[in-house]
mmCIF file of C-alpha atoms in Angstrom:
data_model
loop_
_atom_site.group_PDB
_atom_site.id
_atom_site.type_symbol
_atom_site.label_atom_id
_atom_site.label_comp_id
_atom_site.label_asym_id
_atom_site.label_seq_id
_atom_site.Cartn_x
_atom_site.Cartn_y
_atom_site.Cartn_z
ATOM 1 C CA MET Y 26 69.070 -56.776 -32.968
ATOM 2 C CA ALA Y 27 72.264 -57.686 -34.784
ATOM 3 C CA ARG Y 28 72.949 -61.368 -35.091
ATOM 4 C CA PRO Y 29 76.453 -62.416 -34.002
ATOM 5 C CA ALA Y 30 78.393 -64.629 -36.363
ATOM 6 C CA VAL Y 31 79.998 -67.695 -34.866
ATOM 7 C CA ALA Y 32 82.617 -69.269 -37.086
ATOM 8 C CA GLY Y 33 82.241 -72.981 -37.597
ATOM 9 C CA PRO Y 34 85.156 -75.368 -38.096
ATOM 10 C CA ALA Y 35 86.972 -74.762 -41.352
ATOM 11 C CA ALA Y 36 85.907 -77.068 -44.150
ATOM 12 C CA ALA Y 37 88.278 -78.649 -46.603
ATOM 13 C CA GLY Y 38 89.011 -76.968 -49.916
ATOM 14 C CA THR Y 39 86.418 -74.473 -51.065
ATOM 15 C CA ALA Y 40 83.705 -75.637 -48.669
ATOM 16 C CA ALA Y 41 82.928 -72.513 -46.686
ATOM 17 C CA VAL Y 42 80.936 -72.915 -43.479
ATOM 18 C CA ARG Y 43 79.169 -70.040 -41.782
ATOM 19 C CA THR Y 44 77.124 -70.363 -38.635
ATOM 20 C CA ALA Y 45 74.891 -67.536 -37.469
ATOM 21 C CA VAL Y 46 72.731 -67.435 -34.376
ATOM 22 C CA THR Y 47 69.840 -65.113 -33.605
ATOM 23 C CA ALA Y 48 69.253 -64.240 -29.997
ATOM 24 C CA ALA Y 49 65.794 -64.810 -28.545
ATOM 25 C CA THR Y 50 64.042 -61.526 -27.856
ATOM 26 C CA GLY Y 51 61.502 -61.206 -25.107
ATOM 27 C CA ALA Y 52 61.324 -64.967 -24.571
ATOM 28 C CA THR Y 53 61.456 -66.699 -21.233
ATOM 29 C CA GLY Y 54 62.793 -70.178 -20.639
ATOM 30 C CA ALA Y 55 64.512 -72.360 -23.196
ATOM 31 C CA ALA Y 56 63.776 -71.491 -26.813
ATOM 32 C CA VAL Y 57 63.619 -74.055 -29.584
ATOM 33 C CA THR Y 58 66.596 -73.647 -31.894
ATOM 34 C CA GLY Y 59 66.226 -74.381 -35.578
ATOM 35 C CA THR Y 60 68.952 -75.294 -38.042
ATOM 36 C CA ALA Y 61 69.254 -74.187 -41.660
ATOM 37 C CA VAL Y 62 71.800 -75.723 -44.020
ATOM 38 C CA LEU Y 63 72.544 -73.821 -47.230
ATOM 39 C CA LEU Y 64 74.300 -76.185 -49.623
ATOM 40 C CA ALA Y 65 75.241 -75.097 -53.137
ATOM 41 C CA ALA Y 66 77.504 -77.362 -55.159
ATOM 42 C CA ALA Y 67 78.577 -77.823 -58.768
ATOM 43 C CA PRO Y 68 81.666 -79.103 -60.580
ATOM 44 C CA ALA Y 69 84.381 -76.649 -61.470
ATOM 45 C CA GLY Y 70 85.188 -76.019 -65.108
ATOM 46 C CA ARG Y 71 83.353 -77.379 -68.123
ATOM 47 C CA GLY Y 72 81.219 -79.775 -66.105
ATOM 48 C CA ARG Y 73 79.316 -76.914 -64.443
ATOM 49 C CA VAL Y 74 75.791 -76.561 -65.859
ATOM 50 C CA MET Y 75 74.326 -74.698 -62.881
ATOM 51 C CA ASP Y 76 75.780 -71.675 -61.132
ATOM 52 C CA ALA Y 77 74.544 -73.084 -57.839
ATOM 53 C CA ALA Y 78 76.498 -70.812 -55.507
ATOM 54 C CA SER Y 79 74.916 -67.697 -57.031
ATOM 55 C CA VAL Y 80 71.845 -68.215 -54.843
ATOM 56 C CA LEU Y 81 73.770 -68.225 -51.559
ATOM 57 C CA PRO Y 82 73.908 -64.419 -51.051
ATOM 58 C CA ALA Y 83 70.127 -64.218 -51.390
ATOM 59 C CA LEU Y 84 69.614 -67.080 -48.936
ATOM 60 C CA ALA Y 85 72.209 -65.722 -46.515
ATOM 61 C CA ALA Y 86 70.328 -62.402 -46.425
ATOM 62 C CA VAL Y 87 67.226 -64.123 -45.022
ATOM 63 C CA PRO Y 88 67.015 -63.831 -41.204
ATOM 64 C CA PRO Y 89 67.810 -67.275 -39.765
ATOM 65 C CA GLY Y 90 64.576 -67.375 -37.772
ATOM 66 C CA VAL Y 91 62.573 -66.853 -40.958
ATOM 67 C CA LEU Y 92 64.316 -69.810 -42.585
ATOM 68 C CA THR Y 93 63.447 -72.165 -39.750
ATOM 69 C CA GLY Y 94 60.348 -70.573 -38.248
ATOM 70 C CA THR Y 95 61.975 -70.396 -34.816
ATOM 71 C CA THR Y 96 63.159 -67.567 -32.583
ATOM 72 C CA THR Y 97 66.681 -68.944 -32.391
ATOM 73 C CA ALA Y 98 68.410 -70.447 -35.414
ATOM 74 C CA THR Y 99 71.770 -71.691 -36.621
ATOM 75 C CA VAL Y 100 72.765 -71.366 -40.274
ATOM 76 C CA VAL Y 101 75.468 -73.538 -41.839
ATOM 77 C CA GLU Y 102 76.626 -72.566 -45.326
ATOM 78 C CA LEU Y 103 78.503 -74.885 -47.692
ATOM 79 C CA ALA Y 104 79.628 -73.231 -50.927
ATOM 80 C CA ASP Y 105 81.056 -75.530 -53.630
ATOM 81 C CA PRO Y 106 82.478 -78.104 -51.193
ATOM 82 C CA LEU Y 107 85.181 -80.455 -52.447
ATOM 83 C CA ASP Y 108 84.762 -83.614 -50.423
ATOM 84 C CA PRO Y 109 81.590 -85.695 -49.892
ATOM 85 C CA GLN Y 110 82.790 -86.809 -46.444
ATOM 86 C CA THR Y 111 83.010 -83.167 -45.358
ATOM 87 C CA VAL Y 112 79.458 -82.546 -46.527
ATOM 88 C CA LEU Y 113 78.279 -85.716 -44.791
ATOM 89 C CA THR Y 114 79.881 -84.606 -41.524
ATOM 90 C CA ARG Y 115 78.152 -81.203 -41.674
ATOM 91 C CA LEU Y 116 74.800 -82.768 -42.536
ATOM 92 C CA ARG Y 117 75.121 -85.310 -39.735
ATOM 93 C CA ALA Y 118 75.863 -82.604 -37.188
ATOM 94 C CA ALA Y 119 72.907 -80.519 -38.404
ATOM 95 C CA ALA Y 120 70.583 -83.520 -38.409
ATOM 96 C CA ALA Y 121 71.501 -84.270 -34.799
ATOM 97 C CA SER Y 122 69.938 -81.006 -33.617
ATOM 98 C CA PRO Y 123 66.519 -81.573 -32.025
ATOM 99 C CA GLY Y 124 64.752 -78.504 -33.468
ATOM 100 C CA PRO Y 125 63.304 -77.903 -36.928
ATOM 101 C CA MET Y 126 65.743 -78.262 -39.810
ATOM 102 C CA VAL Y 127 65.594 -76.686 -43.264
ATOM 103 C CA LEU Y 128 68.006 -77.741 -46.009
ATOM 104 C CA CYS Y 129 68.256 -75.420 -49.024
ATOM 105 C CA LEU Y 130 70.008 -77.293 -51.804
ATOM 106 C CA ALA Y 131 71.155 -76.147 -55.255
ATOM 107 C CA GLY Y 132 73.223 -78.282 -57.581
ATOM 108 C CA GLN Y 133 73.566 -80.952 -60.235
ATOM 109 C CA LEU Y 134 72.401 -84.556 -60.196
ATOM 110 C CA HIS Y 135 74.369 -87.248 -62.014
ATOM 111 C CA LEU Y 136 73.696 -90.972 -62.208
ATOM 112 C CA ASP Y 137 76.191 -93.590 -61.128
ATOM 113 C CA ARG Y 138 75.549 -96.009 -63.955
ATOM 114 C CA ARG Y 139 77.101 -98.971 -62.150
ATOM 115 C CA GLN Y 140 74.693 -98.787 -59.214
ATOM 116 C CA GLY Y 141 71.946 -96.743 -60.862
ATOM 117 C CA LEU Y 142 71.934 -94.209 -58.018
ATOM 118 C CA PRO Y 143 71.776 -90.399 -58.235
ATOM 119 C CA HIS Y 144 74.638 -88.319 -56.816
ATOM 120 C CA LEU Y 145 74.977 -84.607 -56.095
ATOM 121 C CA ALA Y 146 78.069 -83.376 -57.919
ATOM 122 C CA LEU Y 147 80.661 -81.439 -55.895
ATOM 123 C CA ALA Y 148 83.467 -79.117 -56.979
ATOM 124 C CA ARG Y 149 85.922 -81.876 -58.001
ATOM 125 C CA THR Y 150 83.351 -84.207 -59.579
ATOM 126 C CA THR Y 151 83.967 -85.455 -63.120
ATOM 127 C CA PRO Y 152 82.165 -88.261 -64.964
ATOM 128 C CA ALA Y 153 85.095 -90.595 -64.270
ATOM 129 C CA THR Y 154 85.306 -89.829 -60.535
ATOM 130 C CA LEU Y 155 81.587 -89.529 -59.739
ATOM 131 C CA ARG Y 156 81.478 -92.396 -57.238
ATOM 132 C CA TYR Y 157 84.334 -90.927 -55.192
ATOM 133 C CA THR Y 158 83.902 -87.152 -55.453
ATOM 134 C CA ALA Y 159 80.106 -86.679 -55.436
ATOM 135 C CA LEU Y 160 77.591 -86.957 -52.593
ATOM 136 C CA PRO Y 161 75.327 -90.010 -52.994
ATOM 137 C CA TRP Y 162 71.681 -88.964 -52.672
ATOM 138 C CA HIS Y 163 71.007 -91.959 -50.419
ATOM 139 C CA TRP Y 164 73.548 -90.584 -47.921
ATOM 140 C CA LEU Y 165 71.404 -87.494 -47.668
ATOM 141 C CA ALA Y 166 68.276 -89.609 -47.232
ATOM 142 C CA GLY Y 167 69.989 -91.676 -44.567
ATOM 143 C CA GLU Y 168 71.020 -88.692 -42.448
ATOM 144 C CA LEU Y 169 67.613 -87.020 -42.644
ATOM 145 C CA GLY Y 170 65.735 -90.273 -42.183
ATOM 146 C CA VAL Y 171 66.681 -90.549 -38.508
ATOM 147 C CA ARG Y 172 64.994 -87.254 -37.637
ATOM 148 C CA PRO Y 173 61.489 -87.145 -36.111
ATOM 149 C CA PRO Y 174 58.726 -86.898 -38.729
ATOM 150 C CA GLY Y 175 57.605 -83.378 -39.505
ATOM 151 C CA THR Y 176 60.797 -81.651 -38.336
ATOM 152 C CA THR Y 177 62.684 -81.585 -41.654
ATOM 153 C CA THR Y 178 62.062 -79.598 -44.836
ATOM 154 C CA VAL Y 179 64.237 -79.748 -47.958
ATOM 155 C CA VAL Y 180 63.990 -77.095 -50.680
ATOM 156 C CA ALA Y 181 65.928 -78.204 -53.762
ATOM 157 C CA ASP Y 182 66.731 -76.600 -57.114
ATOM 158 C CA LEU Y 183 68.475 -79.233 -59.215
ATOM 159 C CA ALA Y 184 69.752 -79.773 -62.758
ATOM 160 C CA ALA Y 185 69.655 -83.413 -63.851
ATOM 161 C CA ASP Y 186 71.952 -85.062 -66.360
ATOM 162 C CA PRO Y 187 70.193 -87.006 -69.171
ATOM 163 C CA ALA Y 188 70.425 -90.323 -67.300
ATOM 164 C CA VAL Y 189 68.834 -88.935 -64.129
ATOM 165 C CA TRP Y 190 66.219 -87.062 -66.132
ATOM 166 C CA GLU Y 191 65.245 -90.261 -67.959
ATOM 167 C CA ARG Y 192 65.154 -92.241 -64.713
ATOM 168 C CA LEU Y 193 62.839 -89.667 -63.103
ATOM 169 C CA ALA Y 194 60.270 -90.362 -65.820
ATOM 170 C CA THR Y 195 60.069 -94.042 -64.848
ATOM 171 C CA THR Y 196 60.903 -93.762 -61.128
ATOM 172 C CA PRO Y 197 59.035 -90.756 -59.680
ATOM 173 C CA ASP Y 198 60.274 -91.502 -56.150
ATOM 174 C CA LEU Y 199 63.945 -91.579 -57.199
ATOM 175 C CA LEU Y 200 64.692 -88.585 -54.947
ATOM 176 C CA HIS Y 201 62.487 -89.691 -52.054
ATOM 177 C CA LEU Y 202 64.035 -88.741 -48.701
ATOM 178 C CA GLY Y 203 61.925 -90.931 -46.444
ATOM 179 C CA PRO Y 204 58.614 -90.407 -44.662
ATOM 180 C CA GLY Y 205 59.937 -87.853 -42.181
ATOM 181 C CA SER Y 206 61.138 -85.187 -44.641
ATOM 182 C CA LEU Y 207 59.078 -82.765 -46.686
ATOM 183 C CA LEU Y 208 60.717 -82.238 -50.090
ATOM 184 C CA TYR Y 209 59.813 -79.240 -52.216
ATOM 185 C CA GLY Y 210 61.797 -78.724 -55.368
ATOM 186 C CA ARG Y 211 62.344 -78.236 -59.054
ATOM 187 C CA VAL Y 212 64.380 -80.541 -61.273
ATOM 188 C CA THR Y 213 65.312 -79.338 -64.756
ATOM 189 C CA PRO Y 214 67.187 -81.124 -67.541
ATOM 190 C CA ALA Y 215 70.779 -79.930 -67.634
ATOM 191 C CA PRO Y 216 71.514 -77.664 -70.605
ATOM 192 C CA ARG Y 217 73.946 -79.249 -73.039
ATOM 193 C CA ARG Y 218 75.753 -76.029 -73.926
ATOM 194 C CA GLY Y 219 75.824 -72.316 -73.246
ATOM 195 C CA GLU Y 220 75.909 -70.388 -70.000
ATOM 196 C CA PRO Y 221 75.219 -72.294 -66.757
ATOM 197 C CA MET Y 222 71.632 -72.024 -65.592
ATOM 198 C CA THR Y 223 70.764 -70.270 -62.349
ATOM 199 C CA PRO Y 224 68.726 -71.654 -59.426
ATOM 200 C CA GLY Y 225 65.791 -69.320 -60.023
ATOM 201 C CA TYR Y 226 63.302 -71.482 -58.127
ATOM 202 C CA LEU Y 227 65.356 -71.402 -54.937
ATOM 203 C CA ARG Y 228 66.131 -67.706 -55.407
ATOM 204 C CA SER Y 229 62.378 -67.054 -55.490
ATOM 205 C CA TRP Y 230 62.026 -68.791 -52.119
ATOM 206 C CA ALA Y 231 64.723 -66.475 -50.753
ATOM 207 C CA GLU Y 232 62.991 -63.372 -52.104
ATOM 208 C CA LEU Y 233 59.646 -64.414 -50.646
ATOM 209 C CA TRP Y 234 61.270 -65.140 -47.286
ATOM 210 C CA ARG Y 235 62.984 -61.750 -47.340
ATOM 211 C CA SER Y 236 59.671 -59.994 -48.036
ATOM 212 C CA GLY Y 237 58.686 -60.766 -44.443
ATOM 213 C CA ALA Y 238 55.625 -62.850 -45.305
ATOM 214 C CA ARG Y 239 55.368 -66.030 -43.230
ATOM 215 C CA LEU Y 240 53.763 -68.109 -45.962
ATOM 216 C CA PRO Y 241 53.115 -71.869 -45.794
ATOM 217 C CA TYR Y 242 55.708 -74.003 -47.537
ATOM 218 C CA ALA Y 243 53.093 -75.113 -50.074
ATOM 219 C CA THR Y 244 52.437 -71.483 -50.997
ATOM 220 C CA LEU Y 245 56.149 -70.701 -51.272
ATOM 221 C CA HIS Y 246 56.581 -73.704 -53.542
ATOM 222 C CA ALA Y 247 53.670 -72.750 -55.796
ATOM 223 C CA GLU Y 248 54.758 -69.114 -56.044
ATOM 224 C CA SER Y 249 58.371 -70.029 -56.795
ATOM 225 C CA ALA Y 250 57.436 -72.668 -59.346
ATOM 226 C CA ALA Y 251 55.276 -70.113 -61.156
ATOM 227 C CA HIS Y 252 58.097 -67.532 -61.141
ATOM 228 C CA ALA Y 253 60.588 -70.032 -62.542
ATOM 229 C CA ALA Y 254 58.258 -71.611 -65.116
ATOM 230 C CA ALA Y 255 59.162 -69.136 -67.860
ATOM 231 C CA THR Y 256 62.845 -70.134 -67.845
ATOM 232 C CA ALA Y 257 62.311 -73.890 -67.482
ATOM 233 C CA PRO Y 258 58.788 -74.883 -68.542
ATOM 234 C CA GLU Y 259 59.797 -78.546 -68.852
ATOM 235 C CA ALA Y 260 60.882 -78.809 -65.203
ATOM 236 C CA ARG Y 261 59.591 -81.508 -62.879
ATOM 237 C CA LEU Y 262 58.201 -80.224 -59.605
ATOM 238 C CA LEU Y 263 58.642 -82.052 -56.329
ATOM 239 C CA ALA Y 264 56.178 -81.621 -53.479
ATOM 240 C CA PRO Y 265 54.796 -83.813 -50.712
ATOM 241 C CA ALA Y 266 51.304 -85.143 -51.245
ATOM 242 C CA PRO Y 267 48.794 -83.124 -49.225
ATOM 243 C CA ALA Y 268 47.866 -84.725 -45.919
ATOM 244 C CA HIS Y 269 44.273 -84.253 -46.966
ATOM 245 C CA ALA Y 270 44.200 -84.026 -50.743
ATOM 246 C CA PRO Y 271 41.351 -81.923 -52.131
ATOM 247 C CA ALA Y 272 38.385 -84.006 -53.175
ATOM 248 C CA VAL Y 273 37.996 -83.981 -56.935
ATOM 249 C CA ASP Y 274 34.246 -83.360 -56.714
ATOM 250 C CA GLN Y 275 34.595 -80.461 -54.274
ATOM 251 C CA ASP Y 276 34.378 -76.915 -55.634
ATOM 252 C CA PRO Y 277 36.901 -74.842 -53.657
ATOM 253 C CA HIS Y 278 36.159 -71.514 -55.320
ATOM 254 C CA PRO Y 279 33.347 -70.310 -53.015
ATOM 255 C CA ALA Y 280 35.443 -70.917 -49.882
ATOM 256 C CA ILE Y 281 38.489 -69.212 -51.402
ATOM 257 C CA LEU Y 282 36.446 -66.183 -52.457
ATOM 258 C CA ALA Y 283 34.722 -65.978 -49.065
ATOM 259 C CA ALA Y 284 38.079 -65.930 -47.274
ATOM 260 C CA ALA Y 285 39.423 -63.221 -49.596
ATOM 261 C CA MET Y 286 36.297 -61.055 -49.264
ATOM 262 C CA ALA Y 287 36.557 -61.360 -45.472
ATOM 263 C CA GLY Y 288 40.111 -60.015 -45.627
ATOM 264 C CA ARG Y 289 41.753 -63.374 -44.880
ATOM 265 C CA HIS Y 290 44.025 -63.053 -47.900
ATOM 266 C CA GLY Y 291 46.758 -65.339 -46.574
ATOM 267 C CA GLU Y 292 44.248 -68.117 -45.951
ATOM 268 C CA ALA Y 293 42.730 -67.683 -49.431
ATOM 269 C CA ALA Y 294 46.184 -67.774 -51.041
ATOM 270 C CA ALA Y 295 47.166 -70.905 -49.099
ATOM 271 C CA VAL Y 296 44.015 -72.791 -50.139
ATOM 272 C CA ALA Y 297 44.476 -71.749 -53.769
ATOM 273 C CA ALA Y 298 48.116 -72.838 -53.614
ATOM 274 C CA ALA Y 299 47.088 -76.277 -52.330
ATOM 275 C CA TRP Y 300 44.730 -76.714 -55.262
ATOM 276 C CA GLU Y 301 47.357 -75.442 -57.679
ATOM 277 C CA ARG Y 302 49.851 -77.914 -56.275
ATOM 278 C CA GLU Y 303 47.329 -80.698 -56.837
ATOM 279 C CA ALA Y 304 46.771 -79.511 -60.419
ATOM 280 C CA LEU Y 305 50.521 -79.441 -61.035
ATOM 281 C CA ARG Y 306 50.888 -82.923 -59.601
ATOM 282 C CA ARG Y 307 48.005 -84.369 -61.606
ATOM 283 C CA HIS Y 308 48.347 -82.503 -64.893
ATOM 284 C CA GLY Y 309 51.804 -80.856 -64.974
ATOM 285 C CA PRO Y 310 52.802 -77.186 -65.349
ATOM 286 C CA ARG Y 311 51.784 -77.032 -69.012
ATOM 287 C CA SER Y 312 48.081 -77.712 -68.566
ATOM 288 C CA GLY Y 313 44.838 -75.787 -68.609
ATOM 289 C CA GLU Y 314 44.247 -76.741 -64.980
ATOM 290 C CA ALA Y 315 47.545 -75.192 -63.881
ATOM 291 C CA ALA Y 316 46.829 -72.046 -65.929
ATOM 292 C CA HIS Y 317 43.431 -71.753 -64.269
ATOM 293 C CA TRP Y 318 44.931 -71.740 -60.782
ATOM 294 C CA THR Y 319 47.465 -69.119 -61.844
ATOM 295 C CA GLU Y 320 44.456 -67.008 -62.809
ATOM 296 C CA VAL Y 321 42.807 -67.636 -59.440
ATOM 297 C CA ARG Y 322 45.965 -66.484 -57.671
ATOM 298 C CA ALA Y 323 46.101 -63.413 -59.919
ATOM 299 C CA ASP Y 324 42.569 -62.445 -58.909
ATOM 300 C CA LEU Y 325 43.363 -63.051 -55.238
ATOM 301 C CA ALA Y 326 46.319 -60.669 -55.564
ATOM 302 C CA ARG Y 327 43.913 -58.096 -57.021
ATOM 303 C CA LEU Y 328 41.552 -58.505 -54.072
ATOM 304 C CA ALA Y 329 44.499 -58.202 -51.679
ATOM 305 C CA GLY Y 330 45.437 -54.843 -53.216
ATOM 306 C CA GLU Y 331 48.635 -56.086 -54.871
ATOM 307 C CA PRO Y 332 48.337 -54.865 -58.483
ATOM 308 C CA ALA Y 333 51.966 -55.581 -59.409
ATOM 309 C CA ARG Y 334 51.718 -59.186 -58.276
ATOM 310 C CA SER Y 335 48.323 -59.534 -59.946
ATOM 311 C CA CYS Y 336 49.709 -58.144 -63.217
ATOM 312 C CA GLU Y 337 52.649 -60.526 -63.068
ATOM 313 C CA LEU Y 338 50.388 -63.536 -62.537
ATOM 314 C CA TRP Y 339 47.960 -62.532 -65.303
ATOM 315 C CA LEU Y 340 50.940 -62.213 -67.649
ATOM 316 C CA ALA Y 341 52.064 -65.704 -66.655
ATOM 317 C CA ALA Y 342 48.542 -67.061 -67.188
ATOM 318 C CA ALA Y 343 48.346 -65.541 -70.673
ATOM 319 C CA GLU Y 344 51.730 -66.967 -71.621
ATOM 320 C CA SER Y 345 50.693 -70.385 -70.302
ATOM 321 C CA ARG Y 346 47.528 -70.412 -72.382
ATOM 322 C CA LEU Y 347 49.384 -69.313 -75.499
ATOM 323 C CA ALA Y 348 51.936 -72.074 -74.879
ATOM 324 C CA LEU Y 349 49.049 -74.539 -74.765
ATOM 325 C CA GLY Y 350 48.153 -73.517 -78.322
ATOM 326 C CA GLN Y 351 45.142 -71.346 -77.539
ATOM 327 C CA PRO Y 352 44.729 -68.672 -80.255
ATOM 328 C CA THR Y 353 45.427 -65.012 -79.586
ATOM 329 C CA ASP Y 354 41.730 -64.148 -79.918
ATOM 330 C CA ASP Y 355 40.644 -66.807 -77.430
ATOM 331 C CA PRO Y 356 38.498 -65.124 -74.726
ATOM 332 C CA ASP Y 357 40.632 -66.609 -71.931
ATOM 333 C CA VAL Y 358 43.830 -65.291 -73.518
ATOM 334 C CA GLU Y 359 42.379 -61.868 -74.250
ATOM 335 C CA GLY Y 360 40.894 -61.688 -70.765
ATOM 336 C CA ALA Y 361 44.214 -62.503 -69.107
ATOM 337 C CA VAL Y 362 46.049 -59.811 -71.093
ATOM 338 C CA ASP Y 363 43.297 -57.233 -70.474
ATOM 339 C CA ARG Y 364 43.395 -57.893 -66.735
ATOM 340 C CA ALA Y 365 47.205 -57.723 -66.694
ATOM 341 C CA HIS Y 366 46.963 -54.345 -68.482
ATOM 342 C CA HIS Y 367 44.348 -53.051 -66.029
ATOM 343 C CA GLN Y 368 46.374 -54.105 -62.976
ATOM 344 C CA TRP Y 369 49.528 -52.605 -64.504
ATOM 345 C CA GLN Y 370 47.769 -49.227 -64.678
ATOM 346 C CA LEU Y 371 47.120 -49.408 -60.922
ATOM 347 C CA ILE Y 372 50.758 -50.004 -59.897
ATOM 348 C CA GLY Y 373 51.945 -47.098 -57.755
ATOM 349 C CA ASP Y 374 55.605 -48.085 -57.805
ATOM 350 C CA GLN Y 375 56.866 -46.618 -61.080
ATOM 351 C CA GLU Y 376 60.034 -48.706 -61.055
ATOM 352 C CA ARG Y 377 58.019 -51.927 -60.727
ATOM 353 C CA ALA Y 378 55.602 -50.761 -63.441
ATOM 354 C CA ARG Y 379 58.479 -50.072 -65.815
ATOM 355 C CA ALA Y 380 59.977 -53.484 -65.063
ATOM 356 C CA LEU Y 381 56.707 -55.217 -66.031
ATOM 357 C CA GLY Y 382 56.011 -52.920 -69.002
ATOM 358 C CA PRO Y 383 58.138 -54.662 -71.670
ATOM 359 C CA ALA Y 384 56.525 -58.063 -71.033
ATOM 360 C CA LEU Y 385 53.076 -56.479 -71.195
ATOM 361 C CA ILE Y 386 53.899 -54.635 -74.429
ATOM 362 C CA ALA Y 387 55.214 -57.859 -75.985
ATOM 363 C CA LEU Y 388 51.969 -59.629 -75.099
ATOM 364 C CA ARG Y 389 49.838 -56.720 -76.328
ATOM 365 C CA ARG Y 390 51.545 -56.956 -79.705
ATOM 366 C CA ARG Y 391 50.537 -60.597 -79.913
ATOM 367 C CA VAL Y 392 47.132 -60.150 -78.269
ATOM 368 C CA PRO Y 393 45.791 -56.696 -79.210
ATOM 369 C CA GLY Y 394 42.379 -57.429 -77.681
ATOM 370 C CA ARG Y 395 39.048 -55.825 -78.500
ATOM 371 C CA ARG Y 396 39.815 -52.325 -77.226
ATOM 372 C CA PRO Y 397 41.234 -50.146 -80.029
ATOM 373 C CA GLY Y 398 44.340 -48.226 -79.087
ATOM 374 C CA ALA Y 399 45.290 -50.331 -76.061
ATOM 375 C CA LEU Y 400 48.816 -50.982 -77.331
ATOM 376 C CA ALA Y 401 49.350 -47.344 -78.338
ATOM 377 C CA ALA Y 402 48.181 -46.104 -74.935
ATOM 378 C CA LEU Y 403 50.459 -48.568 -73.176
ATOM 379 C CA THR Y 404 53.463 -47.558 -75.294
ATOM 380 C CA ARG Y 405 52.811 -43.850 -74.657
ATOM 381 C CA ARG Y 406 52.658 -44.364 -70.919
ATOM 382 C CA MET Y 407 55.921 -46.304 -70.938
ATOM 383 C CA THR Y 408 57.660 -43.409 -72.713
ATOM 384 C CA ASP Y 409 56.210 -40.673 -70.456
#
């Protein structure tokens, strides 16, 4: 069924607002309506270090009900808004809705040095006008803080200026949004020069949503963080602490394998993602523990009959181990590349296989393995 577009009130300047509603199908009685807010903001001109608005088409292509997990949903889109009061008004109206709310946020964080508070830069923000033209992060926390616990999820892809980045190291809860909101995100240090970075973490969420899989937020976060790790390995990841954190002396592998062998692949992936999230929280993305859980997810993709995804994850695991300083003849490194190669050979989609081929060839050149002719065979198949 086509979703009708209902135009919202015009926003000031370049702040574009779009509201879309999906009609309930086959439902009786009142349906719960969710609200999704897509906010992408960055300064115009030389102050732009993130092309935040580039992610909006991908997010807008996700069915509203998938964003919010409800049958009926409203989507409000704010692209490069000019005025913090306008953004506050839109957020306040969205936060007043009783149903589930999802805020997808891409942009730049800057520190107000006088008050020591982070702000989200908007289109007219400059270093001199930050306090008047940017959205204070505590405004966002204040609007979301009045909502019932468990009804609000924020997915953020943010670039931090040096002052914010330094403050995050000493104040991990700097971006805390209160006990009622679940915050999943990636914060990267803003590049000092060159082309603006892209919100690849948030784009990965959009692509996973569009695939039709109704994955837990924790799984979406883990998958997206892994996808984006290659472009920003130094990023800080934001995720709520698990309600029941895995016990450190508990071995989760038998339960994960049992679920996968029983065909409960979504359950197995969700449990593995929870353990990966704990490893990322405890040890960081550049750790042997995080690489191990990437390998577990790669093997789960193999068991689920997803060779392309398995190949991609094995490639990521090999790169992670090499980045940790493990030698090219290390058994874990060689094993990861060999498994990536084997899964690549099983990919039925030739276009996807060709897309993964160059990364596999580059790794094979560094990690030839113990099978003579593996690189030559791979190169021949790519040229067939």
